[in-house]
Amino acid sequence: MSSGASMNAMQHLMEQLKLEANMEKIKVFQAAAELQEYSMQNVCRDALLVGIPARSNRFQKPRFCVFIA
């Protein structure tokens, strides 16, 4: 890596760190409580909890039946 590219990478890193340092921060317990509240409000729409109906599951492999007479 050339010194110019290295300097550019360092400048980009500094800009990213400044952005992250200026972001609003919240406590972990507050974030966890908000996530839990959101999950409880949307539990009826959570596919991991209620499942996906077979007719609307686009990832299910199609099943074929072949009859040989």
PDB file of C-alpha atoms in Angstrom:
ATOM      1  CA  MET A   1       0.000   0.000   0.000  1.00  0.00           C
ATOM      2  CA  SER A   2       1.443   3.347  -0.972  1.00  0.00           C
ATOM      3  CA  SER A   3       1.760   6.183   1.496  1.00  0.00           C
ATOM      4  CA  GLY A   4      -0.929   8.170  -0.363  1.00  0.00           C
ATOM      5  CA  ALA A   5      -3.399   5.301  -0.171  1.00  0.00           C
ATOM      6  CA  SER A   6      -2.478   4.722   3.453  1.00  0.00           C
ATOM      7  CA  MET A   7      -3.029   8.391   4.272  1.00  0.00           C
ATOM      8  CA  ASN A   8      -6.395   8.330   2.474  1.00  0.00           C
ATOM      9  CA  ALA A   9      -7.432   5.231   4.444  1.00  0.00           C
ATOM     10  CA  MET A  10      -6.420   6.893   7.712  1.00  0.00           C
ATOM     11  CA  GLN A  11      -8.412  10.035   6.842  1.00  0.00           C
ATOM     12  CA  HIS A  12     -11.441   7.892   6.042  1.00  0.00           C
ATOM     13  CA  LEU A  13     -11.031   6.068   9.349  1.00  0.00           C
ATOM     14  CA  MET A  14     -10.793   9.357  11.259  1.00  0.00           C
ATOM     15  CA  GLU A  15     -13.968  10.650   9.603  1.00  0.00           C
ATOM     16  CA  GLN A  16     -15.778   7.429  10.510  1.00  0.00           C
ATOM     17  CA  LEU A  17     -14.587   7.601  14.117  1.00  0.00           C
ATOM     18  CA  LYS A  18     -15.711  11.231  14.404  1.00  0.00           C
ATOM     19  CA  LEU A  19     -19.163  10.296  13.087  1.00  0.00           C
ATOM     20  CA  GLU A  20     -19.442   7.449  15.569  1.00  0.00           C
ATOM     21  CA  ALA A  21     -18.238   9.626  18.451  1.00  0.00           C
ATOM     22  CA  ASN A  22     -20.963  12.181  17.719  1.00  0.00           C
ATOM     23  CA  MET A  23     -23.789   9.620  17.577  1.00  0.00           C
ATOM     24  CA  GLU A  24     -26.392   9.686  20.321  1.00  0.00           C
ATOM     25  CA  LYS A  25     -25.656   6.985  22.853  1.00  0.00           C
ATOM     26  CA  ILE A  26     -28.111   5.094  25.022  1.00  0.00           C
ATOM     27  CA  LYS A  27     -27.536   2.697  27.879  1.00  0.00           C
ATOM     28  CA  VAL A  28     -27.529  -1.027  27.133  1.00  0.00           C
ATOM     29  CA  PHE A  29     -30.425  -1.733  29.501  1.00  0.00           C
ATOM     30  CA  GLN A  30     -32.511   0.934  27.749  1.00  0.00           C
ATOM     31  CA  ALA A  31     -31.753  -0.518  24.315  1.00  0.00           C
ATOM     32  CA  ALA A  32     -32.577  -4.023  25.587  1.00  0.00           C
ATOM     33  CA  ALA A  33     -35.873  -2.814  27.072  1.00  0.00           C
ATOM     34  CA  GLU A  34     -36.834  -1.093  23.811  1.00  0.00           C
ATOM     35  CA  LEU A  35     -35.944  -4.199  21.800  1.00  0.00           C
ATOM     36  CA  GLN A  36     -37.985  -6.390  24.134  1.00  0.00           C
ATOM     37  CA  GLU A  37     -40.964  -4.020  23.915  1.00  0.00           C
ATOM     38  CA  TYR A  38     -40.757  -3.958  20.113  1.00  0.00           C
ATOM     39  CA  SER A  39     -40.555  -7.753  20.004  1.00  0.00           C
ATOM     40  CA  MET A  40     -43.588  -8.161  22.251  1.00  0.00           C
ATOM     41  CA  GLN A  41     -45.611  -5.692  20.150  1.00  0.00           C
ATOM     42  CA  ASN A  42     -44.791  -7.582  16.938  1.00  0.00           C
ATOM     43  CA  VAL A  43     -44.883 -11.154  18.217  1.00  0.00           C
ATOM     44  CA  CYS A  44     -47.936 -12.036  16.096  1.00  0.00           C
ATOM     45  CA  ARG A  45     -46.028 -11.132  12.904  1.00  0.00           C
ATOM     46  CA  ASP A  46     -42.764 -12.877  13.805  1.00  0.00           C
ATOM     47  CA  ALA A  47     -42.222 -15.748  11.372  1.00  0.00           C
ATOM     48  CA  LEU A  48     -39.804 -17.447  13.770  1.00  0.00           C
ATOM     49  CA  LEU A  49     -42.538 -17.711  16.404  1.00  0.00           C
ATOM     50  CA  VAL A  50     -45.695 -18.279  14.372  1.00  0.00           C
ATOM     51  CA  GLY A  51     -44.180 -20.023  11.363  1.00  0.00           C
ATOM     52  CA  ILE A  52     -44.695 -19.449   7.667  1.00  0.00           C
ATOM     53  CA  PRO A  53     -47.767 -20.897   5.951  1.00  0.00           C
ATOM     54  CA  ALA A  54     -46.674 -23.553   3.443  1.00  0.00           C
ATOM     55  CA  ARG A  55     -48.551 -21.893   0.567  1.00  0.00           C
ATOM     56  CA  SER A  56     -46.701 -18.596   1.004  1.00  0.00           C
ATOM     57  CA  ASN A  57     -43.217 -19.975   1.740  1.00  0.00           C
ATOM     58  CA  ARG A  58     -41.286 -19.148  -1.412  1.00  0.00           C
ATOM     59  CA  PHE A  59     -38.156 -20.856  -0.056  1.00  0.00           C
ATOM     60  CA  GLN A  60     -39.748 -24.280   0.346  1.00  0.00           C
ATOM     61  CA  LYS A  61     -38.628 -26.756  -2.286  1.00  0.00           C
ATOM     62  CA  PRO A  62     -41.449 -27.680  -4.646  1.00  0.00           C
ATOM     63  CA  ARG A  63     -42.713 -31.227  -4.266  1.00  0.00           C
ATOM     64  CA  PHE A  64     -43.442 -33.249  -7.362  1.00  0.00           C
ATOM     65  CA  CYS A  65     -45.262 -36.503  -7.593  1.00  0.00           C
ATOM     66  CA  VAL A  66     -44.620 -38.803 -10.536  1.00  0.00           C
ATOM     67  CA  PHE A  67     -46.868 -41.727 -11.429  1.00  0.00           C
ATOM     68  CA  ILE A  68     -45.526 -44.450 -13.666  1.00  0.00           C
ATOM     69  CA  ALA A  69     -48.196 -46.600 -15.302  1.00  0.00           C
TER      70      ALA A  69
END
